[in-house]
Amino acid sequence: MLAEIIRSDIKDPRIHPMTSVVTVSVAPDLKTCKAYISVLGDEKAAEDTLAGLRSAGGYIRKELARQINLRNTPEITFVMDQSIAYGVNMSKKIDEVMKDMPVRDEEA
């Protein structure tokens, strides 16, 4: 639901179109939560997206309250998660190493 709000409802130009909600961790008392966000882009795009999401935090919380019937709607803290970018980078490095390795013929 959070990803849908970010993708379709927020019109802030700072938020990169390739923004993903990786996971959300909610506190046991349901008063706070951390939303881990990943941005497929450079460091500037990630910083701008995080600033845009923090700026739209009140609106996002209001939309969540409207869509989810909870006594308290959690206060959202956005945290940048680099795991997707790290995985893409590691995959590229593995491909580069494999490209440079000589091909061995299998002897039967």
CSV table of N, CA, C and O in Angstrom, one decimal:
chain,number,residue,atom,x,y,z
A,1,MET,N,0.8,-1.2,0.0
A,1,MET,CA,0.0,0.0,0.0
A,1,MET,C,0.9,1.3,0.0
A,1,MET,O,0.6,2.2,-0.7
A,2,LEU,N,2.0,1.2,0.8
A,2,LEU,CA,2.9,2.4,0.8
A,2,LEU,C,3.5,2.6,-0.6
A,2,LEU,O,3.6,3.7,-1.0
A,3,ALA,N,3.9,1.5,-1.2
A,3,ALA,CA,4.5,1.6,-2.5
A,3,ALA,C,3.5,2.2,-3.5
A,3,ALA,O,3.9,3.0,-4.4
A,4,GLU,N,2.3,1.8,-3.4
A,4,GLU,CA,1.2,2.4,-4.3
A,4,GLU,C,1.0,3.9,-4.1
A,4,GLU,O,0.9,4.6,-5.1
A,5,ILE,N,1.0,4.3,-2.9
A,5,ILE,CA,0.9,5.7,-2.6
A,5,ILE,C,2.1,6.5,-3.2
A,5,ILE,O,1.9,7.5,-3.8
A,6,ILE,N,3.3,6.0,-3.0
A,6,ILE,CA,4.5,6.6,-3.5
A,6,ILE,C,4.5,6.7,-5.0
A,6,ILE,O,4.8,7.7,-5.6
A,7,ARG,N,4.1,5.6,-5.6
A,7,ARG,CA,4.1,5.5,-7.1
A,7,ARG,C,3.0,6.3,-7.7
A,7,ARG,O,3.3,7.0,-8.7
A,8,SER,N,1.8,6.4,-7.2
A,8,SER,CA,0.7,7.0,-8.0
A,8,SER,C,0.2,8.3,-7.4
A,8,SER,O,-0.3,9.1,-8.1
A,9,ASP,N,0.4,8.5,-6.1
A,9,ASP,CA,-0.3,9.7,-5.5
A,9,ASP,C,0.7,10.9,-5.3
A,9,ASP,O,0.2,12.0,-5.4
A,10,ILE,N,1.9,10.7,-5.1
A,10,ILE,CA,2.9,11.8,-4.9
A,10,ILE,C,3.4,12.3,-6.2
A,10,ILE,O,3.9,11.5,-7.0
A,11,LYS,N,3.3,13.6,-6.4
A,11,LYS,CA,3.7,14.2,-7.7
A,11,LYS,C,5.0,15.0,-7.5
A,11,LYS,O,5.3,15.8,-8.4
A,12,ASP,N,5.8,14.8,-6.5
A,12,ASP,CA,7.0,15.5,-6.2
A,12,ASP,C,8.1,15.1,-7.3
A,12,ASP,O,8.4,13.9,-7.4
A,13,PRO,N,8.6,16.1,-8.0
A,13,PRO,CA,9.6,15.7,-9.0
A,13,PRO,C,10.9,15.2,-8.5
A,13,PRO,O,11.7,14.6,-9.2
A,14,ARG,N,11.2,15.4,-7.2
A,14,ARG,CA,12.4,14.9,-6.6
A,14,ARG,C,12.4,13.4,-6.5
A,14,ARG,O,13.4,12.8,-6.4
A,15,ILE,N,11.2,12.8,-6.4
A,15,ILE,CA,11.1,11.3,-6.2
A,15,ILE,C,11.3,10.6,-7.5
A,15,ILE,O,10.6,10.8,-8.5
A,16,HIS,N,12.4,9.8,-7.6
A,16,HIS,CA,12.8,9.1,-8.8
A,16,HIS,C,11.7,8.1,-9.1
A,16,HIS,O,11.2,7.4,-8.3
A,17,PRO,N,11.4,7.9,-10.4
A,17,PRO,CA,10.4,6.9,-10.8
A,17,PRO,C,10.8,5.5,-10.5
A,17,PRO,O,9.9,4.6,-10.4
A,18,MET,N,12.1,5.2,-10.4
A,18,MET,CA,12.5,3.8,-10.1
A,18,MET,C,12.7,3.7,-8.6
A,18,MET,O,13.8,3.2,-8.1
A,19,THR,N,11.8,4.0,-7.8
A,19,THR,CA,11.8,3.9,-6.3
A,19,THR,C,11.0,2.7,-5.8
A,19,THR,O,9.9,2.5,-6.3
A,20,SER,N,11.6,1.9,-5.0
A,20,SER,CA,11.0,0.7,-4.5
A,20,SER,C,11.0,0.7,-3.0
A,20,SER,O,11.9,1.2,-2.3
A,21,VAL,N,9.9,0.2,-2.4
A,21,VAL,CA,9.8,0.0,-1.0
A,21,VAL,C,10.3,-1.5,-0.8
A,21,VAL,O,9.7,-2.4,-1.2
A,22,VAL,N,11.5,-1.6,-0.1
A,22,VAL,CA,12.1,-2.9,0.1
A,22,VAL,C,11.4,-3.6,1.2
A,22,VAL,O,10.9,-4.8,1.0
A,23,THR,N,11.3,-3.0,2.3
A,23,THR,CA,10.6,-3.6,3.5
A,23,THR,C,10.1,-2.5,4.4
A,23,THR,O,10.6,-1.4,4.4
A,24,VAL,N,9.2,-2.8,5.3
A,24,VAL,CA,8.7,-1.9,6.3
A,24,VAL,C,8.8,-2.6,7.7
A,24,VAL,O,8.3,-3.7,7.8
A,25,SER,N,9.4,-2.0,8.6
A,25,SER,CA,9.5,-2.5,10.0
A,25,SER,C,8.6,-1.7,10.9
A,25,SER,O,8.9,-0.5,11.1
A,26,VAL,N,7.6,-2.3,11.5
A,26,VAL,CA,6.7,-1.5,12.4
A,26,VAL,C,7.0,-1.9,13.8
A,26,VAL,O,7.2,-3.0,14.2
A,27,ALA,N,7.0,-0.8,14.7
A,27,ALA,CA,7.3,-1.0,16.1
A,27,ALA,C,6.1,-1.8,16.7
A,27,ALA,O,5.0,-1.7,16.2
A,28,PRO,N,6.4,-2.5,17.8
A,28,PRO,CA,5.3,-3.3,18.4
A,28,PRO,C,4.1,-2.5,18.9
A,28,PRO,O,3.0,-3.0,18.9
A,29,ASP,N,4.3,-1.2,19.3
A,29,ASP,CA,3.2,-0.4,19.7
A,29,ASP,C,2.5,0.3,18.5
A,29,ASP,O,1.5,1.0,18.8
A,30,LEU,N,2.9,0.0,17.3
A,30,LEU,CA,2.3,0.6,16.1
A,30,LEU,C,2.3,2.1,16.0
A,30,LEU,O,1.6,2.7,15.3
A,31,LYS,N,3.2,2.7,16.7
A,31,LYS,CA,3.3,4.2,16.7
A,31,LYS,C,4.4,4.7,15.7
A,31,LYS,O,4.3,5.8,15.2
A,32,THR,N,5.4,3.9,15.4
A,32,THR,CA,6.4,4.3,14.5
A,32,THR,C,6.7,3.1,13.5
A,32,THR,O,6.5,2.0,13.9
A,33,CYS,N,7.3,3.5,12.4
A,33,CYS,CA,7.8,2.4,11.5
A,33,CYS,C,8.9,3.0,10.7
A,33,CYS,O,9.0,4.2,10.5
A,34,LYS,N,9.7,2.1,10.2
A,34,LYS,CA,10.8,2.4,9.3
A,34,LYS,C,10.5,1.8,7.9
A,34,LYS,O,10.3,0.6,7.8
A,35,ALA,N,10.5,2.7,6.9
A,35,ALA,CA,10.3,2.2,5.5
A,35,ALA,C,11.6,2.2,4.8
A,35,ALA,O,12.2,3.3,4.7
A,36,TYR,N,12.1,1.1,4.4
A,36,TYR,CA,13.4,1.0,3.7
A,36,TYR,C,13.1,1.1,2.2
A,36,TYR,O,12.4,0.4,1.6
A,37,ILE,N,13.8,2.2,1.7
A,37,ILE,CA,13.5,2.6,0.3
A,37,ILE,C,14.8,2.3,-0.5
A,37,ILE,O,15.9,2.6,-0.1
A,38,SER,N,14.6,1.8,-1.8
A,38,SER,CA,15.7,1.7,-2.7
A,38,SER,C,15.4,2.5,-3.9
A,38,SER,O,14.3,2.5,-4.5
A,39,VAL,N,16.5,3.1,-4.4
A,39,VAL,CA,16.3,3.9,-5.7
A,39,VAL,C,17.4,3.4,-6.7
A,39,VAL,O,18.6,3.3,-6.4
A,40,LEU,N,16.9,3.0,-7.9
A,40,LEU,CA,17.8,2.6,-8.9
A,40,LEU,C,18.2,3.8,-9.7
A,40,LEU,O,17.5,4.4,-10.5
A,41,GLY,N,19.4,4.4,-9.3
A,41,GLY,CA,19.9,5.6,-9.9
A,41,GLY,C,21.2,6.0,-9.2
A,41,GLY,O,21.7,5.2,-8.4
A,42,ASP,N,21.6,7.2,-9.4
A,42,ASP,CA,22.9,7.6,-8.8
A,42,ASP,C,22.6,8.1,-7.4
A,42,ASP,O,21.5,8.1,-6.9
A,43,GLU,N,23.7,8.6,-6.7
A,43,GLU,CA,23.6,9.0,-5.3
A,43,GLU,C,22.7,10.3,-5.2
A,43,GLU,O,21.9,10.4,-4.2
A,44,LYS,N,22.8,11.1,-6.2
A,44,LYS,CA,22.0,12.4,-6.1
A,44,LYS,C,20.5,12.0,-6.2
A,44,LYS,O,19.7,12.6,-5.5
A,45,ALA,N,20.1,11.1,-7.1
A,45,ALA,CA,18.7,10.7,-7.2
A,45,ALA,C,18.2,10.1,-5.9
A,45,ALA,O,17.1,10.3,-5.5
A,46,ALA,N,19.1,9.3,-5.2
A,46,ALA,CA,18.7,8.7,-3.9
A,46,ALA,C,18.5,9.8,-2.9
A,46,ALA,O,17.5,9.7,-2.1
A,47,GLU,N,19.4,10.7,-2.8
A,47,GLU,CA,19.2,11.8,-1.8
A,47,GLU,C,18.0,12.7,-2.1
A,47,GLU,O,17.3,13.0,-1.2
A,48,ASP,N,17.7,13.0,-3.4
A,48,ASP,CA,16.6,13.8,-3.7
A,48,ASP,C,15.3,13.0,-3.4
A,48,ASP,O,14.3,13.6,-2.9
A,49,THR,N,15.3,11.7,-3.7
A,49,THR,CA,14.1,10.9,-3.4
A,49,THR,C,13.8,10.9,-1.9
A,49,THR,O,12.7,11.0,-1.5
A,50,LEU,N,14.9,10.7,-1.1
A,50,LEU,CA,14.7,10.6,0.3
A,50,LEU,C,14.2,12.0,0.8
A,50,LEU,O,13.3,12.0,1.7
A,51,ALA,N,14.7,13.1,0.3
A,51,ALA,CA,14.2,14.4,0.7
A,51,ALA,C,12.7,14.6,0.3
A,51,ALA,O,11.9,15.1,1.1
A,52,GLY,N,12.4,14.1,-0.9
A,52,GLY,CA,11.0,14.3,-1.3
A,52,GLY,C,10.0,13.4,-0.5
A,52,GLY,O,8.9,13.9,-0.2
A,53,LEU,N,10.4,12.2,-0.1
A,53,LEU,CA,9.6,11.4,0.7
A,53,LEU,C,9.4,11.9,2.1
A,53,LEU,O,8.3,11.9,2.7
A,54,ARG,N,10.5,12.4,2.7
A,54,ARG,CA,10.4,13.0,4.0
A,54,ARG,C,9.5,14.3,4.0
A,54,ARG,O,8.7,14.5,4.9
A,55,SER,N,9.6,15.0,2.9
A,55,SER,CA,8.7,16.2,2.7
A,55,SER,C,7.2,15.8,2.6
A,55,SER,O,6.3,16.5,3.1
A,56,ALA,N,7.0,14.7,2.0
A,56,ALA,CA,5.6,14.2,1.8
A,56,ALA,C,5.1,13.2,2.9
A,56,ALA,O,4.1,12.6,2.8
A,57,GLY,N,5.9,13.1,3.9
A,57,GLY,CA,5.6,12.2,5.0
A,57,GLY,C,4.2,12.4,5.6
A,57,GLY,O,3.5,11.4,5.9
A,58,GLY,N,3.8,13.6,5.9
A,58,GLY,CA,2.5,13.9,6.4
A,58,GLY,C,1.4,13.4,5.5
A,58,GLY,O,0.4,12.8,5.9
A,59,TYR,N,1.5,13.7,4.2
A,59,TYR,CA,0.5,13.3,3.2
A,59,TYR,C,0.5,11.8,3.1
A,59,TYR,O,-0.6,11.2,3.1
A,60,ILE,N,1.6,11.1,3.1
A,60,ILE,CA,1.7,9.6,3.0
A,60,ILE,C,1.0,9.0,4.2
A,60,ILE,O,0.2,8.1,4.1
A,61,ARG,N,1.3,9.6,5.4
A,61,ARG,CA,0.6,9.1,6.6
A,61,ARG,C,-0.9,9.3,6.6
A,61,ARG,O,-1.6,8.4,7.0
A,62,LYS,N,-1.3,10.4,6.1
A,62,LYS,CA,-2.8,10.7,6.0
A,62,LYS,C,-3.4,9.7,5.1
A,62,LYS,O,-4.5,9.1,5.3
A,63,GLU,N,-2.8,9.4,3.9
A,63,GLU,CA,-3.3,8.5,3.0
A,63,GLU,C,-3.4,7.0,3.5
A,63,GLU,O,-4.3,6.3,3.3
A,64,LEU,N,-2.3,6.7,4.3
A,64,LEU,CA,-2.3,5.3,4.9
A,64,LEU,C,-3.5,5.2,5.9
A,64,LEU,O,-4.2,4.2,6.0
A,65,ALA,N,-3.7,6.3,6.7
A,65,ALA,CA,-4.8,6.3,7.7
A,65,ALA,C,-6.1,6.2,7.0
A,65,ALA,O,-7.0,5.5,7.5
A,66,ARG,N,-6.3,6.8,5.8
A,66,ARG,CA,-7.5,6.7,5.1
A,66,ARG,C,-7.8,5.3,4.6
A,66,ARG,O,-8.9,4.8,4.5
A,67,GLN,N,-6.7,4.6,4.2
A,67,GLN,CA,-6.8,3.3,3.5
A,67,GLN,C,-6.8,2.1,4.5
A,67,GLN,O,-7.3,1.1,4.2
A,68,ILE,N,-6.2,2.3,5.7
A,68,ILE,CA,-6.0,1.2,6.6
A,68,ILE,C,-6.8,1.7,7.9
A,68,ILE,O,-6.6,2.8,8.4
A,69,ASN,N,-7.6,0.8,8.4
A,69,ASN,CA,-8.3,1.1,9.6
A,69,ASN,C,-7.5,0.7,10.9
A,69,ASN,O,-7.6,-0.5,11.3
A,70,LEU,N,-6.7,1.6,11.4
A,70,LEU,CA,-6.0,1.4,12.6
A,70,LEU,C,-6.3,2.4,13.6
A,70,LEU,O,-6.7,3.6,13.3
A,71,ARG,N,-6.1,2.1,14.9
A,71,ARG,CA,-6.3,3.1,15.9
A,71,ARG,C,-5.3,4.2,15.8
A,71,ARG,O,-5.6,5.4,15.9
A,72,ASN,N,-4.1,3.9,15.6
A,72,ASN,CA,-3.0,4.8,15.4
A,72,ASN,C,-2.3,4.5,14.1
A,72,ASN,O,-2.0,3.4,13.8
A,73,THR,N,-2.1,5.6,13.3
A,73,THR,CA,-1.3,5.4,12.1
A,73,THR,C,0.2,5.7,12.4
A,73,THR,O,0.5,6.7,13.0
A,74,PRO,N,1.1,4.8,12.1
A,74,PRO,CA,2.5,5.0,12.5
A,74,PRO,C,3.1,6.2,11.9
A,74,PRO,O,2.8,6.6,10.7
A,75,GLU,N,4.0,6.8,12.6
A,75,GLU,CA,4.9,7.8,12.1
A,75,GLU,C,6.0,7.2,11.3
A,75,GLU,O,6.7,6.3,11.7
A,76,ILE,N,6.1,7.6,10.0
A,76,ILE,CA,7.0,6.9,9.1
A,76,ILE,C,8.4,7.6,9.0
A,76,ILE,O,8.5,8.8,8.9
A,77,THR,N,9.4,6.8,9.2
A,77,THR,CA,10.8,7.2,9.0
A,77,THR,C,11.3,6.5,7.7
A,77,THR,O,11.3,5.3,7.7
A,78,PHE,N,11.8,7.3,6.8
A,78,PHE,CA,12.3,6.7,5.5
A,78,PHE,C,13.8,6.5,5.7
A,78,PHE,O,14.5,7.4,6.1
A,79,VAL,N,14.3,5.3,5.3
A,79,VAL,CA,15.7,4.9,5.4
A,79,VAL,C,16.1,4.4,4.0
A,79,VAL,O,15.4,3.6,3.4
A,80,MET,N,17.2,4.8,3.5
A,80,MET,CA,17.7,4.4,2.2
A,80,MET,C,18.3,3.0,2.4
A,80,MET,O,19.1,2.7,3.3
A,81,ASP,N,17.9,2.0,1.6
A,81,ASP,CA,18.4,0.7,1.5
A,81,ASP,C,19.1,0.5,0.2
A,81,ASP,O,18.6,0.6,-0.8
A,82,GLN,N,20.4,0.1,0.3
A,82,GLN,CA,21.2,0.0,-0.9
A,82,GLN,C,21.4,-1.4,-1.3
A,82,GLN,O,22.2,-1.7,-2.2
A,83,SER,N,20.6,-2.4,-0.8
A,83,SER,CA,20.8,-3.8,-1.1
A,83,SER,C,20.5,-4.1,-2.6
A,83,SER,O,21.2,-4.9,-3.2
A,84,ILE,N,19.6,-3.5,-3.3
A,84,ILE,CA,19.3,-3.7,-4.7
A,84,ILE,C,20.5,-3.2,-5.5
A,84,ILE,O,21.0,-3.9,-6.4
A,85,ALA,N,20.9,-2.0,-5.3
A,85,ALA,CA,22.0,-1.4,-6.0
A,85,ALA,C,23.3,-2.3,-5.8
A,85,ALA,O,24.1,-2.5,-6.7
A,86,TYR,N,23.5,-2.7,-4.5
A,86,TYR,CA,24.6,-3.6,-4.2
A,86,TYR,C,24.6,-4.9,-5.0
A,86,TYR,O,25.6,-5.3,-5.6
A,87,GLY,N,23.4,-5.5,-5.1
A,87,GLY,CA,23.3,-6.7,-5.9
A,87,GLY,C,23.5,-6.5,-7.3
A,87,GLY,O,24.2,-7.4,-8.0
A,88,VAL,N,23.0,-5.5,-7.9
A,88,VAL,CA,23.3,-5.2,-9.3
A,88,VAL,C,24.8,-4.9,-9.6
A,88,VAL,O,25.3,-5.5,-10.5
A,89,ASN,N,25.4,-4.2,-8.7
A,89,ASN,CA,26.9,-4.0,-8.8
A,89,ASN,C,27.6,-5.3,-8.7
A,89,ASN,O,28.6,-5.5,-9.5
A,90,MET,N,27.3,-6.1,-7.8
A,90,MET,CA,28.0,-7.4,-7.6
A,90,MET,C,27.8,-8.3,-8.8
A,90,MET,O,28.7,-9.0,-9.3
A,91,SER,N,26.6,-8.3,-9.4
A,91,SER,CA,26.3,-9.1,-10.6
A,91,SER,C,27.2,-8.6,-11.8
A,91,SER,O,27.7,-9.4,-12.5
A,92,LYS,N,27.3,-7.3,-11.9
A,92,LYS,CA,28.2,-6.8,-13.0
A,92,LYS,C,29.6,-7.2,-12.8
A,92,LYS,O,30.3,-7.5,-13.7
A,93,LYS,N,30.1,-7.1,-11.5
A,93,LYS,CA,31.5,-7.5,-11.3
A,93,LYS,C,31.7,-9.0,-11.6
A,93,LYS,O,32.7,-9.4,-12.1
A,94,ILE,N,30.7,-9.8,-11.2
A,94,ILE,CA,30.9,-11.3,-11.5
A,94,ILE,C,30.9,-11.5,-13.0
A,94,ILE,O,31.7,-12.3,-13.5
A,95,ASP,N,30.0,-10.8,-13.7
A,95,ASP,CA,30.0,-10.9,-15.2
A,95,ASP,C,31.3,-10.5,-15.8
A,95,ASP,O,31.8,-11.2,-16.7
A,96,GLU,N,32.0,-9.4,-15.3
A,96,GLU,CA,33.3,-9.0,-15.8
A,96,GLU,C,34.3,-10.0,-15.5
A,96,GLU,O,35.2,-10.3,-16.4
A,97,VAL,N,34.3,-10.6,-14.3
A,97,VAL,CA,35.3,-11.7,-14.0
A,97,VAL,C,35.1,-12.9,-14.9
A,97,VAL,O,36.1,-13.5,-15.4
A,98,MET,N,33.9,-13.3,-15.1
A,98,MET,CA,33.6,-14.5,-15.9
A,98,MET,C,34.0,-14.3,-17.3
A,98,MET,O,34.4,-15.2,-18.0
A,99,LYS,N,33.8,-13.0,-17.8
A,99,LYS,CA,34.2,-12.7,-19.2
A,99,LYS,C,35.7,-12.9,-19.5
A,99,LYS,O,36.1,-13.3,-20.5
A,100,ASP,N,36.5,-12.5,-18.5
A,100,ASP,CA,37.9,-12.6,-18.6
A,100,ASP,C,38.5,-13.9,-18.4
A,100,ASP,O,39.7,-14.1,-18.7
A,101,MET,N,37.8,-14.9,-17.9
A,101,MET,CA,38.3,-16.2,-17.6
A,101,MET,C,38.3,-17.0,-18.9
A,101,MET,O,37.4,-16.9,-19.7
A,102,PRO,N,39.4,-17.8,-19.0
A,102,PRO,CA,39.4,-18.7,-20.2
A,102,PRO,C,38.4,-19.8,-20.1
A,102,PRO,O,38.1,-20.3,-19.1
A,103,VAL,N,37.9,-20.2,-21.3
A,103,VAL,CA,37.0,-21.3,-21.4
A,103,VAL,C,37.7,-22.6,-21.4
A,103,VAL,O,38.6,-22.8,-22.2
A,104,ARG,N,37.4,-23.5,-20.5
A,104,ARG,CA,38.0,-24.8,-20.5
A,104,ARG,C,37.1,-25.8,-21.2
A,104,ARG,O,35.9,-25.8,-21.0
A,105,ASP,N,37.8,-26.6,-22.0
A,105,ASP,CA,37.0,-27.7,-22.7
A,105,ASP,C,36.9,-28.9,-21.7
A,105,ASP,O,37.9,-29.3,-21.0
A,106,GLU,N,35.8,-29.5,-21.6
A,106,GLU,CA,35.5,-30.6,-20.8
A,106,GLU,C,36.0,-31.9,-21.5
A,106,GLU,O,35.7,-32.1,-22.6
A,107,GLU,N,36.9,-32.6,-20.8
A,107,GLU,CA,37.4,-33.9,-21.4
A,107,GLU,C,36.6,-35.0,-20.8
A,107,GLU,O,36.4,-35.1,-19.7
A,108,ALA,N,36.1,-35.9,-21.7
A,108,ALA,CA,35.3,-37.0,-21.3
A,108,ALA,C,36.1,-38.2,-20.9
A,108,ALA,O,37.1,-38.5,-21.3
